[in-house]
Coordinates of C-alpha atoms in Angstrom, one line a residue:
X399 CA 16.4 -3.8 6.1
X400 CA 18.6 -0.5 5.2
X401 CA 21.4 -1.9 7.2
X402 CA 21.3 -4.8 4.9
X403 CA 21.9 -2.5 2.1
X404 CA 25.1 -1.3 3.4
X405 CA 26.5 -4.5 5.0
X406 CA 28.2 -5.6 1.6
X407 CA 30.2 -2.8 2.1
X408 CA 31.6 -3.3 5.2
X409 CA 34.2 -5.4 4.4
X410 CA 35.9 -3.4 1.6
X411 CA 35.8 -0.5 3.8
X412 CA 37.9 -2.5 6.5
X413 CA 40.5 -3.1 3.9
X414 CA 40.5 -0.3 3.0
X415 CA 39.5 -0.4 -0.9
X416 CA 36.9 2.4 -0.7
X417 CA 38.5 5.8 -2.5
X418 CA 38.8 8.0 0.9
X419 CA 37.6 11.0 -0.9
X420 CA 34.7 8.7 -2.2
X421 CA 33.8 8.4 1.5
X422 CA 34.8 12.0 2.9
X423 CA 32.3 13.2 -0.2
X424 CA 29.5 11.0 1.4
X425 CA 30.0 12.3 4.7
X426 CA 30.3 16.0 3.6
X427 CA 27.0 15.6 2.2
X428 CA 25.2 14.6 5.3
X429 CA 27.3 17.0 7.5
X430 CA 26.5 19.9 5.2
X431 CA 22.4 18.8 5.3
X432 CA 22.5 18.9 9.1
X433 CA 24.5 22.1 9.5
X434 CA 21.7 23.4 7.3
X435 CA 19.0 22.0 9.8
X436 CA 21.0 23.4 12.4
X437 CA 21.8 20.2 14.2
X438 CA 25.3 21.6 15.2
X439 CA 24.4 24.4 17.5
X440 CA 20.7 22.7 19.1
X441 CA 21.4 19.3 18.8
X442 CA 18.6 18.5 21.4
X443 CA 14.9 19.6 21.7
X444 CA 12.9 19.7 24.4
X445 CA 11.2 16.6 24.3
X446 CA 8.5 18.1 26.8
X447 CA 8.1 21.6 24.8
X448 CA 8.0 19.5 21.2
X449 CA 4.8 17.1 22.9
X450 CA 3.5 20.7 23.7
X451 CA 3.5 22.0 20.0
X452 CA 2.4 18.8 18.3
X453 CA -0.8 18.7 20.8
X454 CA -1.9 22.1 19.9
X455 CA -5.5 22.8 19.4
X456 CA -4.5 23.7 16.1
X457 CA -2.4 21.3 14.7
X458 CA -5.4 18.5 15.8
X459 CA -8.1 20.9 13.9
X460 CA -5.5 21.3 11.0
X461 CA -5.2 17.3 10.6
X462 CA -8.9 17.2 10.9
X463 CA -9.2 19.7 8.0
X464 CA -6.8 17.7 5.6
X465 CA -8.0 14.4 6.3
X466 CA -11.5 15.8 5.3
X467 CA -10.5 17.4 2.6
X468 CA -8.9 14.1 1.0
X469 CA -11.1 11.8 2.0
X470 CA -12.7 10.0 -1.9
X471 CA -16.2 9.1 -1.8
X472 CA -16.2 6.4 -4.7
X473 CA -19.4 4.7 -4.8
X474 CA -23.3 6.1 -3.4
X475 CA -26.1 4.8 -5.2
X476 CA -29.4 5.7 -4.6
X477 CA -27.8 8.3 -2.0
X478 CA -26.8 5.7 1.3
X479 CA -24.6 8.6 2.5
X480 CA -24.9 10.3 4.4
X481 CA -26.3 8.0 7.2
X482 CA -29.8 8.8 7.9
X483 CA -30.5 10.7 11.4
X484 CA -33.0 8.3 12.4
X485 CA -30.1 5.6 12.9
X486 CA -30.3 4.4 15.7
X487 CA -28.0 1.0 15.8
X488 CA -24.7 0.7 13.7
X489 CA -22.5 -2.4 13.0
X490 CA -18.5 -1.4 12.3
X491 CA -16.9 -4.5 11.3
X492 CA -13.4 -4.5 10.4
X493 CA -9.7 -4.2 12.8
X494 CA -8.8 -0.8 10.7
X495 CA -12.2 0.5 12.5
X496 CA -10.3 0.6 15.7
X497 CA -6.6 0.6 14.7
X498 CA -5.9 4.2 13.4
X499 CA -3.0 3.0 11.5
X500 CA -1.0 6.0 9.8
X501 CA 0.7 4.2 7.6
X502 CA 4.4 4.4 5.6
X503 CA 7.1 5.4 7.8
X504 CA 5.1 7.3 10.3
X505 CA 5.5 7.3 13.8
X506 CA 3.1 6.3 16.6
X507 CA 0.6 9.6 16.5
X508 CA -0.2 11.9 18.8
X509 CA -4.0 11.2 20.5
X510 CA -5.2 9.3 17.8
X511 CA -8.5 9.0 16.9
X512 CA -9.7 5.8 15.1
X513 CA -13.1 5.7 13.0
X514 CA -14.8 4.1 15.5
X515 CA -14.2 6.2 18.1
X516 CA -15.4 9.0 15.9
X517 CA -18.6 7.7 15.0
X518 CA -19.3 6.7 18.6
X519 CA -18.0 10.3 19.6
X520 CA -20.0 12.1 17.1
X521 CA -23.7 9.7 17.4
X522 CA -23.1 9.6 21.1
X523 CA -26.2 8.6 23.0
X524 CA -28.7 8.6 19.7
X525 CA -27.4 5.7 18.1
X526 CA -25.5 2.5 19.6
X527 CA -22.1 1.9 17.8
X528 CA -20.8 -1.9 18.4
X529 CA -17.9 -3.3 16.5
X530 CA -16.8 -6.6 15.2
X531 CA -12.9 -6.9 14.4
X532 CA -13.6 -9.4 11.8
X533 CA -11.1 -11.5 10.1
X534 CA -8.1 -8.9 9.8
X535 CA -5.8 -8.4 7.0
X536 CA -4.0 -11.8 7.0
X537 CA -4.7 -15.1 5.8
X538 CA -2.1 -17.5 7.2
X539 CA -1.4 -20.5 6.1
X540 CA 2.0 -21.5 7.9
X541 CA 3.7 -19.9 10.6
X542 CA 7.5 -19.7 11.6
X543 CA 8.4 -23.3 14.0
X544 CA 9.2 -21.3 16.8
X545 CA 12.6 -21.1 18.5
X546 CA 11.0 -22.8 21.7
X547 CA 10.7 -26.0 19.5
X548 CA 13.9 -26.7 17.9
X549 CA 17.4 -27.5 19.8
X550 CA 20.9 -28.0 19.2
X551 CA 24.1 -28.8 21.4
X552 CA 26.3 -25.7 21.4
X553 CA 29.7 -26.5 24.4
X554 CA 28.1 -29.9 25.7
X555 CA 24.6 -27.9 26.6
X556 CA 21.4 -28.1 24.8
X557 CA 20.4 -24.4 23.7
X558 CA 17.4 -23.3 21.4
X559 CA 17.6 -23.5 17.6
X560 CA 19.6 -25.5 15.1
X561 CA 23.2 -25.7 13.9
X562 CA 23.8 -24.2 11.3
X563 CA 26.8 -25.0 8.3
X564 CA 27.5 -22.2 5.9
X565 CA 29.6 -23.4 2.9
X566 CA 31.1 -21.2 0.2
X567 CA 29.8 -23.2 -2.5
X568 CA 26.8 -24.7 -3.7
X569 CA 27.4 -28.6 -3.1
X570 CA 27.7 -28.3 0.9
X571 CA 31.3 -29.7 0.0
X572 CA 34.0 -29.5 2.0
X573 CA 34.6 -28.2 5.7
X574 CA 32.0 -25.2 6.2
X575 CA 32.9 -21.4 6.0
X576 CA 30.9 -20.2 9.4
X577 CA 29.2 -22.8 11.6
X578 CA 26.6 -20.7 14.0
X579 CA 23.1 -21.9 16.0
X580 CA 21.0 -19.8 14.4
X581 CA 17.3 -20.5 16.7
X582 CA 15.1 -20.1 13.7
X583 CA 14.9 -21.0 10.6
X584 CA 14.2 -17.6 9.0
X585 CA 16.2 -15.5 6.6
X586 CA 15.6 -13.1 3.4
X587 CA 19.4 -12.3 2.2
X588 CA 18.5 -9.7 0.1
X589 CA 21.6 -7.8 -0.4
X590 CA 24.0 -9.4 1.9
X591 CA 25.3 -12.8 2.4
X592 CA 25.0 -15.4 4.9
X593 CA 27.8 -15.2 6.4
X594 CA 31.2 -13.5 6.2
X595 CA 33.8 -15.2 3.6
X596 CA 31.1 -16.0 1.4
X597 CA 29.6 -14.7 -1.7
X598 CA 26.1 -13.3 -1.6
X599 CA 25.2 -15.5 -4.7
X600 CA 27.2 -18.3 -4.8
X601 CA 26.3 -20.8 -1.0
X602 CA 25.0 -23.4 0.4
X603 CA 23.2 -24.2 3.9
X604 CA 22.9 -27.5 6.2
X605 CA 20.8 -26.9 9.2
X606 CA 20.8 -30.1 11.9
X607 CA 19.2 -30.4 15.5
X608 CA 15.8 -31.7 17.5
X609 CA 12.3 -30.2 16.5
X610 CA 10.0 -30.8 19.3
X611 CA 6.4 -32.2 18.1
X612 CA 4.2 -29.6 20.0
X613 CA 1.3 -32.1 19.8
X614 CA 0.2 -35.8 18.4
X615 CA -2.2 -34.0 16.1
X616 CA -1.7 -33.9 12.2
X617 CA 0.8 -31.4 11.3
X618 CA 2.0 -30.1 8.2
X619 CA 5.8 -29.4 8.2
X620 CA 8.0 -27.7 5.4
X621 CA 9.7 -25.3 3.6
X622 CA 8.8 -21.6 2.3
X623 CA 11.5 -19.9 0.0
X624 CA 13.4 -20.0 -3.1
X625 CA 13.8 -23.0 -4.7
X626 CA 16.7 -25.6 -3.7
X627 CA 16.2 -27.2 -0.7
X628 CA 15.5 -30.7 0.7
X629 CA 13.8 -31.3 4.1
X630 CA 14.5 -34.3 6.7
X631 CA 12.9 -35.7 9.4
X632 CA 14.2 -38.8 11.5
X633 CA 16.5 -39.1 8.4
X634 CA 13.7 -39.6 6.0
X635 CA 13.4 -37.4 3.3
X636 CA 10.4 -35.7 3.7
X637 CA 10.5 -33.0 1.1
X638 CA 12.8 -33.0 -1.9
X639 CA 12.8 -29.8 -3.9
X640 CA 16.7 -29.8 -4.8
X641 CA 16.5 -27.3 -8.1
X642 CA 16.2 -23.7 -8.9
X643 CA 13.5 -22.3 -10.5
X644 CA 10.9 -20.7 -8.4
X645 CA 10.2 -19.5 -5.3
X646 CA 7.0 -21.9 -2.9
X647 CA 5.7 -23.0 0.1
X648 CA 6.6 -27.2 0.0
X649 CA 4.6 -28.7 2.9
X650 CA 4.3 -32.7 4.3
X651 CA 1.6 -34.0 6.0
X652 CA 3.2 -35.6 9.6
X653 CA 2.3 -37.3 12.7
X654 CA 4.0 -36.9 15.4
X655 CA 4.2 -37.6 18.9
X656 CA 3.4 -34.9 21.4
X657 CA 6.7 -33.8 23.5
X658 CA 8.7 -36.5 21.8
X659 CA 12.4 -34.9 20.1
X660 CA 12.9 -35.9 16.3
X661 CA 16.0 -35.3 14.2
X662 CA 15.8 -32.5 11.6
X663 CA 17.7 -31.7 8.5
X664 CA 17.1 -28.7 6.3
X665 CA 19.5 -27.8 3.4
X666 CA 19.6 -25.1 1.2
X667 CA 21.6 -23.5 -2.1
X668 CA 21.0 -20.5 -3.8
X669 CA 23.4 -19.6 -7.0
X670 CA 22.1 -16.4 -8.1
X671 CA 21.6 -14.5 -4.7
X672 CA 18.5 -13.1 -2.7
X673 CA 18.1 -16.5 -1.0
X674 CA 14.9 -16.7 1.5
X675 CA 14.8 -19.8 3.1
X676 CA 11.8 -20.5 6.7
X677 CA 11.3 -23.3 8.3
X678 CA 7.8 -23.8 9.3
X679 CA 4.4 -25.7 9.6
X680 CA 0.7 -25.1 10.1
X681 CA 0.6 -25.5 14.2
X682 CA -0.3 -22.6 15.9
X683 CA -2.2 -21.4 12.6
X684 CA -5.5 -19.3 13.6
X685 CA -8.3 -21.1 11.6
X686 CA -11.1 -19.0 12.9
X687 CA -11.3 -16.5 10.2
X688 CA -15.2 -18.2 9.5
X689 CA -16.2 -17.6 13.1
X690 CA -15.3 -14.0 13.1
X691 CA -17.3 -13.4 10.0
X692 CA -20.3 -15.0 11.4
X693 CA -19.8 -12.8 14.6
X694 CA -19.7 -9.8 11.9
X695 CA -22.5 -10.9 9.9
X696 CA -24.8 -11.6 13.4
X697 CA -23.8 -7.9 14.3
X698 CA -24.7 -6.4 11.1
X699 CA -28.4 -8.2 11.6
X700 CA -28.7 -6.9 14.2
X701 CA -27.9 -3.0 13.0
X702 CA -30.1 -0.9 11.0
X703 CA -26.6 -0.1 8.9
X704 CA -23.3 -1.7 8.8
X705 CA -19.6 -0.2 8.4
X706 CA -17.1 -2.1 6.8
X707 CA -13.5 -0.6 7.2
X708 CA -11.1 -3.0 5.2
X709 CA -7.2 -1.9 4.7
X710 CA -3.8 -3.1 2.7
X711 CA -1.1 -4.4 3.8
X712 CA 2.0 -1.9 2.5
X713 CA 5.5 -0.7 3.2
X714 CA 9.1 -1.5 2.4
X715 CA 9.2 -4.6 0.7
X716 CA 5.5 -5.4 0.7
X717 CA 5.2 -4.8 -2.6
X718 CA 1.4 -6.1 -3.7
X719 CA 0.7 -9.1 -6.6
X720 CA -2.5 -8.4 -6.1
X721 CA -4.6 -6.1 -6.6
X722 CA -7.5 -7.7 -4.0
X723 CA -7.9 -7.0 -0.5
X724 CA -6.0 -9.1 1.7
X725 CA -6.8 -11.8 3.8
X726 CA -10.1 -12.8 4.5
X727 CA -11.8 -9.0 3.9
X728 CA -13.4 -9.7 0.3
X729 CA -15.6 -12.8 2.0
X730 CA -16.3 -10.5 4.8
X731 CA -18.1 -8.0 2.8
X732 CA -19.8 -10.2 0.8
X733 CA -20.8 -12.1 3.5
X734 CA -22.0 -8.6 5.2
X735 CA -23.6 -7.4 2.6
X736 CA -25.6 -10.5 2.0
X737 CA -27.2 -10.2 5.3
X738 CA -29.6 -7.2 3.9
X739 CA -28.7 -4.1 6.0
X740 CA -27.2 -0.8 4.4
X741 CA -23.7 -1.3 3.6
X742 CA -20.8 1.3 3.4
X743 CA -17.1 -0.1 3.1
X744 CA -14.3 2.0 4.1
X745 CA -11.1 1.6 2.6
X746 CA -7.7 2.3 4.7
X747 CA -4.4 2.0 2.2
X748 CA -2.6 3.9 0.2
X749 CA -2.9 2.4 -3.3
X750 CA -5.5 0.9 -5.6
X751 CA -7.8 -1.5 -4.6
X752 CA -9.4 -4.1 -7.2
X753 CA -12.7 -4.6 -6.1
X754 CA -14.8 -6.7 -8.8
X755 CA -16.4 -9.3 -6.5
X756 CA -17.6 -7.0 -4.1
X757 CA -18.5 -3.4 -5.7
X758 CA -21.9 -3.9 -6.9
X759 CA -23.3 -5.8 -3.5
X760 CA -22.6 -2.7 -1.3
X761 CA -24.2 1.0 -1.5
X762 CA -21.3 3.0 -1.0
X763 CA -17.3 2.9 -0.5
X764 CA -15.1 5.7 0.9
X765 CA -11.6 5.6 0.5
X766 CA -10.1 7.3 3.6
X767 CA -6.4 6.2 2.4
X768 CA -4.1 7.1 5.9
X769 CA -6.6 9.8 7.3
X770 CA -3.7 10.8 10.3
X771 CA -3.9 10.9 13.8
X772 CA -7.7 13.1 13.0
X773 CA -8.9 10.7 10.5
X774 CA -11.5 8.9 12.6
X775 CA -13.5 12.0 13.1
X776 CA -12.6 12.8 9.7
X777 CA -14.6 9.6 8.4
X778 CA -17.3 10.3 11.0
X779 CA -17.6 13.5 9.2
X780 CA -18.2 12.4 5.5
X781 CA -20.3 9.1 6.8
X782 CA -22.6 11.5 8.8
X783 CA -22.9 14.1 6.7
X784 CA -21.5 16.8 9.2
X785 CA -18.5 17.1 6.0
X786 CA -19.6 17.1 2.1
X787 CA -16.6 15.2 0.6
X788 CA -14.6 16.5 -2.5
X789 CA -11.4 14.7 -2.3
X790 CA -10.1 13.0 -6.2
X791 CA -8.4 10.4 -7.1
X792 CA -4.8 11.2 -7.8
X793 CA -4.1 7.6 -9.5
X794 CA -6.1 5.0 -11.4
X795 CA -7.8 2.5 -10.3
X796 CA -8.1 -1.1 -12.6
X797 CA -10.3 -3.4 -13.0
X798 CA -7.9 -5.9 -13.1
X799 CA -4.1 -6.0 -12.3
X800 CA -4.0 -7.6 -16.1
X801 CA -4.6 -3.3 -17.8
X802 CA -1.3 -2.1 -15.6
X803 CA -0.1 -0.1 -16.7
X804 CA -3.3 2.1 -16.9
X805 CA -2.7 5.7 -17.0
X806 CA -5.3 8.2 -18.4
X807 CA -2.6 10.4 -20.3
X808 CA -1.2 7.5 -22.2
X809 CA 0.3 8.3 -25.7
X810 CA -2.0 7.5 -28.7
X811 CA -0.9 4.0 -29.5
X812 CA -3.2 3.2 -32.6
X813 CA -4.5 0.1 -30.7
X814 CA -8.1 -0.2 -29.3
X815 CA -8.8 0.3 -25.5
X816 CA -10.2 -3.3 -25.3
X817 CA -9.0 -6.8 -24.4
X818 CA -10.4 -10.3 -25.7
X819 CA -12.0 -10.8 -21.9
X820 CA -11.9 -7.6 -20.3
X821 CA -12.5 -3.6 -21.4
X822 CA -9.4 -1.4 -21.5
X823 CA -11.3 1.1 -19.4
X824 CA -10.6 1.9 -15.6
X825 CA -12.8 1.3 -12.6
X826 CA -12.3 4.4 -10.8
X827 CA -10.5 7.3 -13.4
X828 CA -7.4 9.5 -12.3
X829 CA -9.4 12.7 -10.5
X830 CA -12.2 10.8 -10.1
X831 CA -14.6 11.7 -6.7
X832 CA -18.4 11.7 -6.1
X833 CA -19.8 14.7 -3.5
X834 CA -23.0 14.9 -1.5
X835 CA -24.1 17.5 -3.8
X836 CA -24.3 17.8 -8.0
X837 CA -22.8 20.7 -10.0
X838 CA -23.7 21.9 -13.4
X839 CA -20.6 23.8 -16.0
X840 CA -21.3 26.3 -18.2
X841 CA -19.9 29.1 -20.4
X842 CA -16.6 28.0 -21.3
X843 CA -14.4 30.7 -22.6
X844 CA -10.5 30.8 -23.9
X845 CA -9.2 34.5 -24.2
X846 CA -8.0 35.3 -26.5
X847 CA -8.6 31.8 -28.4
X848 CA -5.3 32.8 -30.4
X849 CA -1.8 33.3 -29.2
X850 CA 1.5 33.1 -30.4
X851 CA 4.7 30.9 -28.3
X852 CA 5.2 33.1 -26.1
X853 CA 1.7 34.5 -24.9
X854 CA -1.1 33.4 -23.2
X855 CA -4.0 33.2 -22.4
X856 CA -7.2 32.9 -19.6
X857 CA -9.7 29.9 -19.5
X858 CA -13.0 30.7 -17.5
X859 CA -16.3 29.0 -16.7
X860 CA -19.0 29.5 -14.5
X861 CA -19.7 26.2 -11.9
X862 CA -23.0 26.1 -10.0
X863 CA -23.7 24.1 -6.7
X864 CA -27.5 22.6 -8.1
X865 CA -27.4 20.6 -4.7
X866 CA -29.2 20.7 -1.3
X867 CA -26.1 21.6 0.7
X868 CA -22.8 23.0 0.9
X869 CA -20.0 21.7 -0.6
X870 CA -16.8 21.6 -2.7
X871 CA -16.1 21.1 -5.9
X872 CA -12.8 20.5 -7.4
X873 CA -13.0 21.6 -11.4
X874 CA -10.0 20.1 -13.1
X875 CA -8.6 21.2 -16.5
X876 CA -6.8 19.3 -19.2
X877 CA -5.1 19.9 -22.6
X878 CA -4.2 17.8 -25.8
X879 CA -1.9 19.2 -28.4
X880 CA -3.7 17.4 -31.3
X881 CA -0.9 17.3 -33.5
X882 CA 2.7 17.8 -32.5
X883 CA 6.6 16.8 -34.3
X884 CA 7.0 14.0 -31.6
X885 CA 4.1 11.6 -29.8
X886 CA 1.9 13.6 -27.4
X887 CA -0.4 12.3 -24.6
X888 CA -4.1 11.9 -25.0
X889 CA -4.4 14.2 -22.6
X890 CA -3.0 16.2 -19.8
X891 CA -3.9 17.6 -16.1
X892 CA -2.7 21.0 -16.6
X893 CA -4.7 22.9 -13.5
X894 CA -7.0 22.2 -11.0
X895 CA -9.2 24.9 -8.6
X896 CA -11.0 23.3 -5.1
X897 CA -13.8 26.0 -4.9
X898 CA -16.5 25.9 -2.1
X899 CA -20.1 26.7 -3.0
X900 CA -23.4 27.0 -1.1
X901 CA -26.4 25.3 -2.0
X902 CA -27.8 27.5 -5.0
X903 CA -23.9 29.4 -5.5
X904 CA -22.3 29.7 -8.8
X905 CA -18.7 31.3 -9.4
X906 CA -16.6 31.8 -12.1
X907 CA -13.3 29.6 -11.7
X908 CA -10.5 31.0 -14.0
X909 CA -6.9 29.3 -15.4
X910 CA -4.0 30.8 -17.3
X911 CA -2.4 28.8 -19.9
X912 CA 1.0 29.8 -20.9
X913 CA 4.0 28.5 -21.8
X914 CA 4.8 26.3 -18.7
X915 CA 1.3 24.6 -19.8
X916 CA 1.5 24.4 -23.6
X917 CA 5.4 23.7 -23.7
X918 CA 7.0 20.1 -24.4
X919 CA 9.9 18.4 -25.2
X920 CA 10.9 18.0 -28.7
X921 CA 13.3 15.4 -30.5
X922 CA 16.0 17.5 -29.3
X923 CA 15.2 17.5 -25.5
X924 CA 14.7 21.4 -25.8
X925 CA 12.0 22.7 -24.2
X926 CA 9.1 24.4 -26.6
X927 CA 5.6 26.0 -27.5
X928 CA 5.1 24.7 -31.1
X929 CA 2.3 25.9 -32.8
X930 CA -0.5 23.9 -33.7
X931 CA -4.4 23.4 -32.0
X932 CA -5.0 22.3 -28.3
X933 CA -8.2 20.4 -26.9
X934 CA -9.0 22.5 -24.0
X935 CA -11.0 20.4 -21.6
X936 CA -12.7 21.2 -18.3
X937 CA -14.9 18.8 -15.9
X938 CA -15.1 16.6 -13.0
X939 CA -12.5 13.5 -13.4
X940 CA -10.2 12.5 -16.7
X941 CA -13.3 10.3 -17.7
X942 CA -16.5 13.3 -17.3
X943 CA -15.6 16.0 -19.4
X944 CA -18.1 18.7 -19.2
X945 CA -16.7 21.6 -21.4
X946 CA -14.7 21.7 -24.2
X947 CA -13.2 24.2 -26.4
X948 CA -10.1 24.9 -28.8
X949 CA -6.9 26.9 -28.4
X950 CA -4.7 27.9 -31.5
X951 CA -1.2 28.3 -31.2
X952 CA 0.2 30.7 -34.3

């Protein structure tokens, strides 16, 4: 946590060892931020008059707008989407359906509306929504032993937890530093020690008490963390994994006797720091992740279409190995999609998403990322055609986690795109994004096509909504100095322009190019236009290019 950041600190700050301007410059530096917020003469709002505000008509109609308007639609073949009107039964499978998370460091929302309420909102009487929550985005396999099943003595009384022995070296020689009952067996020292009095890298651990067998059936008992610890049960050495060198989940099949008390050991050394040490077993571990996809694949039977919303897990310190969705949610869409019904996953997350076993068994995917406290209507929009969507991708997305890092505006490296099992190529391209609607580019011009360092210089083209409908369309313009005095990118976003068109509607979308465009950084670090030829490229995504022209730099 943040206060784990700070907590090695604390105790050179009490003696006194921290610089006192080094601390009144830290201070001054908040201070002055909140005397520019004005936090010194209205400390307070009205808690009442700020609900007010943030309920607004407006502000709901406003998150509507954005959330449309960045919605991605990624995949559509043979045009699933929008949902036909003759629907008349729909499956939505998934807990992001009905959870409306908003993701990152948010706070709860304000009348939150979640996808499923928005398609049930928007079909109303002329189709009937049902949901399935599916599997969710976990996939346990051990769970913390619970503080209700271990106990110590602490003064002559039996309390919850074990007691624990905290030594200031690695050996678990000598008396112990801190002795505590700490009443589980759960602990990520990231930046802090144990214990006070000893070293954030350099300990050792020795947990005793009672564990409490919760039933007589099979369990599997262990230890999840770093490397260096040995596990004990009725003084027999159940797990031995007394080295450094990785971090695992070390688990031992037992038997034990339902309400009966046995005597645990757990010890534990780390000599490098971030120790993470749990104590737990597979009791109490949900194992009905099949059932739930049954229940899903039954309900999409029984649909004339099927919603899939699937999400990540992210945040501090939930940082992904994998690129795959997590859990269970991969099996539930191919197990959905196998059931024959028109299939549209939705994704929920805020990063890339590898999507290789799944892609090519479902008709379309829409990636909502965190649509706000709007974002259920938002999605009800764009999946019922009421909203033609436009939104691009403003990262990659890989095939595999084995291309990172993939960037389109990599520098030339000589090399071929390609690996010995896999292309070099993306999935999904930076500014990739499919619409309801197709548009056709034409009559590129650069004027003057000549300029000198300083000038510049107007790029135009005409775009033309060949669609049925409405819609957006976001034209996107990039350069490439072709030859420069230090290594250039392939290619570069310089511009973008989100125009809207109707059905038959052509405009003329227009960018300058000027120095803050064509200027880099040479060997020097100095900022310049050097002269030389620049690929002018307009289109649709980093990857679909539609115009292309020159630019000469005297």
């Amino acid at each position: 946590s943040s206060v784990d950041q700070y907590r090695r600190y604390w105790e050179a700050f009490e003696r006194g060892t921290i610089d006192r301007a080094r601390i009144d410059d830290a201070v001054s530096r908040v201070l002055r931020l909140k005397f520019s917020l004005g936090l010194f003469e209205h400390p307070y709002v009205d808690p009442e008059d700020a609900a007010r505000s943030a309920e607004t008509a407006e502000h709901h109609a406003l998150a509507r707008e954005a959330a449309q308007a960045s919605i991605v639609l990624l995949k559509n073949q043979g045009g699933l989407l929008p949902l036909p009107k003759s629907l008349r039964s729909l499956a939505v499978i998934g807990i992001d359906a009905e959870e409306a998370r908003l993701g990152g460091y948010s706070g709860a929302g304000n009348r939150k509306v979640s996808i499923l309420d928005g398609l049930r909102r928007q079909l109303g009487a002329a189709a009937e929504v049902r949901h399935s929550p599916g599997p969710g985005r976990e996939a346990l396999e051990t769970v913390l032993v619970p503080s209700e099943y271990l106990r110590t003595d602490s003064a002559g009384q039996p309390v919850r937890g074990l007691r624990g022995e905290y030594f200031d070296n690695i050996e678990l020689a000598g008396a112990p530093t801190v002795s505590r009952t700490d009443e589980r067996i759960d602990f990520r020292w990231t930046f802090n020690a144990p214990a006070r009095g000893i070293a954030a890298d350099w300990y050792s651990v020795r947990w005793t008490g009672k564990l409490i067998a919760p039933t007589s059936d099979p369990v599997r008992l262990g230890v999840e963390g770093n490397d260096g610890y040995r596990l004990y049960l009725d003084g027999r050495l159940l797990i031995d994994n007394w080295r450094k060198q990785s971090y695992r989940t070390s688990l031992a099949k037992v038997r034990l006797a339902g309400g009966r008390e046995y005597d645990v050991r757990l010890e534990y050394f780390e000599s490098t720091g971030n120790g993470r040490v749990r104590l737990v077993w597979t009791h109490g571990v949900p194992d009905d992740w099949r059932r739930k996809i049954d229940d899903a694949v039954s309900l999409a039977r029984r649909s004339d279409a099927a919603i899939i919303v699937v999400g990540l897990e992210e945040g501090e310190f939930r940082d992904r190995a994998s690129l795959r969705l997590p859990g269970h949610q991969e099996a539930l869409i191919e197990a959905v999609a196998a059931a024959g019904r028109p299939t549209v996953v939705v994704l929920v997350g805020g990063s890339a998403v590898g999507m290789s076993s799944w892609l090519d068994r479902v008709g379309a995917v829409v990636d909502a990322w965190y649509p706000g406290e709007e974002g259920g209507d938002a999605v009800a929009d764009v999946l019922l055609g009421h909203y033609n969507p436009a939104g691009r991708l403003p990262i990659t997305f890989p095939i595999s986690e084995g291309q990172l890092p993939l960037t389109y505006n990599h520098k030339p490296t000589g090399r071929g795109d390609d690996y010995l099992d896999l292309t070099g190529q993306p999935l999904f391209p930076f500014g990739f994004g499919l619409s309801f609607s197709s548009f056709r580019y034409s009559a590129l011009e650069i004027t003057p096509a000549a300029i000198g360092p300083d000038g510049s210089t107007v790029v135009r083209c005409k775009i033309r909504n060949e669609g049925p409908r409405s819609g957006d369309e976001v034209v996107e313009l990039y350069l490439r100095d072709v030859l420069a005095s230090v290594a250039r990118p392939v290619m570069e976003l310089k511009g973008f322009r989100r125009v809207h068109l109707e059905a038959g509607e052509e405009q003329e979308v227009t960018f300058t190019l000027a120095p803050p465009q064509l200027s880099m950084l040479d060997r020097e670090l100095r900022r310049v236009v050097e002269p030389g030829t620049f690929r002018v490229m307009v289109g649709r995504s980093s990857k679909d290019i539609r115009l292309r022209g020159m630019l000469l730099v005297r």
